[in-house]
């Protein structure tokens, strides 16, 4: 086989497998609400818990309300009485190499608080 053909095939192989390799390390963020707070959970798509990261909490107008560190179990707790949650919240997790977010709607909070 010609060297040029081999190079083209090798490059094509790398390009077609790159998205799968990148997806293997995707950050997954989940937030659940009870009437007292929001519990944030972060893990990688392979199931590994995120052990270090920053959690930023924004209100419905994208104003920063709070910044917290993830615990070693990949969780953080945001007390609702410390943030303006009337317009909902955006919970953003940043590990330094990966980031993702979860949206908590006003309806999510109202449903959990029985109002």
Tab-separated table of C-alpha atoms in Angstrom:
chain	number	residue	atom	x	y	z
A	1	UNK	CA	0.000	0.000	0.000
A	2	UNK	CA	1.214	3.487	-0.814
A	3	UNK	CA	2.517	5.520	2.176
A	4	UNK	CA	0.206	8.410	1.335
A	5	UNK	CA	-2.826	6.096	1.439
A	6	UNK	CA	-1.689	4.714	4.803
A	7	UNK	CA	-1.326	8.236	6.210
A	8	UNK	CA	-4.784	9.231	4.991
A	9	UNK	CA	-6.353	6.095	6.477
A	10	UNK	CA	-4.563	6.631	9.803
A	11	UNK	CA	-5.736	10.253	9.959
A	12	UNK	CA	-9.301	9.248	9.088
A	13	UNK	CA	-9.211	6.647	11.848
A	14	UNK	CA	-8.143	9.252	14.409
A	15	UNK	CA	-10.796	11.739	13.323
A	16	UNK	CA	-13.635	9.211	13.480
A	17	UNK	CA	-12.676	7.945	16.946
A	18	UNK	CA	-12.024	11.358	18.556
A	19	UNK	CA	-15.646	12.095	19.541
A	20	UNK	CA	-15.913	8.763	21.349
A	21	UNK	CA	-12.763	9.394	23.366
A	22	UNK	CA	-13.957	12.868	24.317
A	23	UNK	CA	-17.368	11.582	25.371
A	24	UNK	CA	-15.748	9.077	27.733
A	25	UNK	CA	-14.863	11.911	30.088
A	26	UNK	CA	-18.046	13.966	29.947
A	27	UNK	CA	-19.079	15.631	33.203
A	28	UNK	CA	-22.599	14.884	34.401
A	29	UNK	CA	-24.257	17.305	36.813
A	30	UNK	CA	-27.504	16.578	38.641
A	31	UNK	CA	-29.300	18.725	41.202
A	32	UNK	CA	-32.226	17.707	43.373
A	33	UNK	CA	-34.329	20.021	45.494
A	34	UNK	CA	-35.997	19.703	48.844
A	35	UNK	CA	-37.609	22.592	50.638
A	36	UNK	CA	-34.401	23.460	52.492
A	37	UNK	CA	-31.751	23.185	49.806
A	38	UNK	CA	-30.378	21.950	46.535
A	39	UNK	CA	-28.154	18.878	46.539
A	40	UNK	CA	-25.661	18.929	43.683
A	41	UNK	CA	-24.033	15.733	42.414
A	42	UNK	CA	-21.204	15.563	39.878
A	43	UNK	CA	-19.664	12.531	38.220
A	44	UNK	CA	-18.003	11.574	34.983
A	45	UNK	CA	-19.839	9.575	32.331
A	46	UNK	CA	-17.777	6.498	33.258
A	47	UNK	CA	-19.351	6.634	36.752
A	48	UNK	CA	-16.299	8.000	38.547
A	49	UNK	CA	-17.214	10.584	41.187
A	50	UNK	CA	-15.720	14.059	40.800
A	51	UNK	CA	-13.553	14.649	43.863
A	52	UNK	CA	-12.531	18.259	43.266
A	53	UNK	CA	-14.448	21.061	41.665
A	54	UNK	CA	-16.134	24.376	42.085
A	55	UNK	CA	-19.901	24.833	42.191
A	56	UNK	CA	-21.262	28.207	41.114
A	57	UNK	CA	-24.878	29.073	41.772
A	58	UNK	CA	-26.564	31.697	39.573
A	59	UNK	CA	-30.054	33.122	39.935
A	60	UNK	CA	-32.588	33.321	37.101
A	61	UNK	CA	-30.975	36.557	35.878
A	62	UNK	CA	-27.524	34.934	35.699
A	63	UNK	CA	-26.207	36.822	38.754
A	64	UNK	CA	-23.713	34.848	40.830
A	65	UNK	CA	-25.303	33.945	44.179
A	66	UNK	CA	-22.800	31.554	45.728
A	67	UNK	CA	-19.600	29.608	45.129
A	68	UNK	CA	-18.934	26.289	46.873
A	69	UNK	CA	-16.392	23.489	46.675
A	70	UNK	CA	-17.485	19.954	45.867
A	71	UNK	CA	-17.019	17.489	48.711
A	72	UNK	CA	-14.823	14.429	48.088
A	73	UNK	CA	-17.993	12.401	47.404
A	74	UNK	CA	-18.845	14.670	44.436
A	75	UNK	CA	-21.673	16.530	46.173
A	76	UNK	CA	-22.426	20.006	47.473
A	77	UNK	CA	-25.412	21.434	49.303
A	78	UNK	CA	-26.842	24.875	48.569
A	79	UNK	CA	-29.203	26.077	51.326
A	80	UNK	CA	-32.159	27.814	49.671
A	81	UNK	CA	-32.242	30.537	52.334
A	82	UNK	CA	-28.765	31.721	51.187
A	83	UNK	CA	-29.679	32.409	47.543
A	84	UNK	CA	-32.368	34.258	45.595
A	85	UNK	CA	-34.165	31.314	44.010
A	86	UNK	CA	-37.397	33.112	43.036
A	87	UNK	CA	-36.482	32.972	39.328
A	88	UNK	CA	-34.877	29.545	39.498
A	89	UNK	CA	-31.217	28.616	39.728
A	90	UNK	CA	-28.448	27.554	37.391
A	91	UNK	CA	-25.995	25.210	39.083
A	92	UNK	CA	-22.644	25.116	37.291
A	93	UNK	CA	-19.841	22.681	38.156
A	94	UNK	CA	-16.275	23.253	36.961
A	95	UNK	CA	-13.541	20.678	37.570
A	96	UNK	CA	-10.836	22.732	35.902
A	97	UNK	CA	-10.913	20.513	32.817
A	98	UNK	CA	-14.625	19.829	32.434
A	99	UNK	CA	-17.762	21.807	33.156
A	100	UNK	CA	-21.493	21.372	32.914
A	101	UNK	CA	-24.656	22.727	34.502
A	102	UNK	CA	-28.153	21.913	35.758
A	103	UNK	CA	-31.167	24.224	35.756
A	104	UNK	CA	-33.507	24.257	38.752
A	105	UNK	CA	-36.776	25.946	37.801
A	106	UNK	CA	-39.025	27.895	40.162
A	107	UNK	CA	-41.572	25.110	39.570
A	108	UNK	CA	-39.069	22.482	40.782
A	109	UNK	CA	-38.624	24.402	44.023
A	110	UNK	CA	-42.348	25.096	44.482
A	111	UNK	CA	-43.237	21.455	43.862
A	112	UNK	CA	-40.784	20.267	46.531
A	113	UNK	CA	-41.883	22.926	49.009
A	114	UNK	CA	-45.581	22.246	48.553
A	115	UNK	CA	-46.412	25.771	47.396
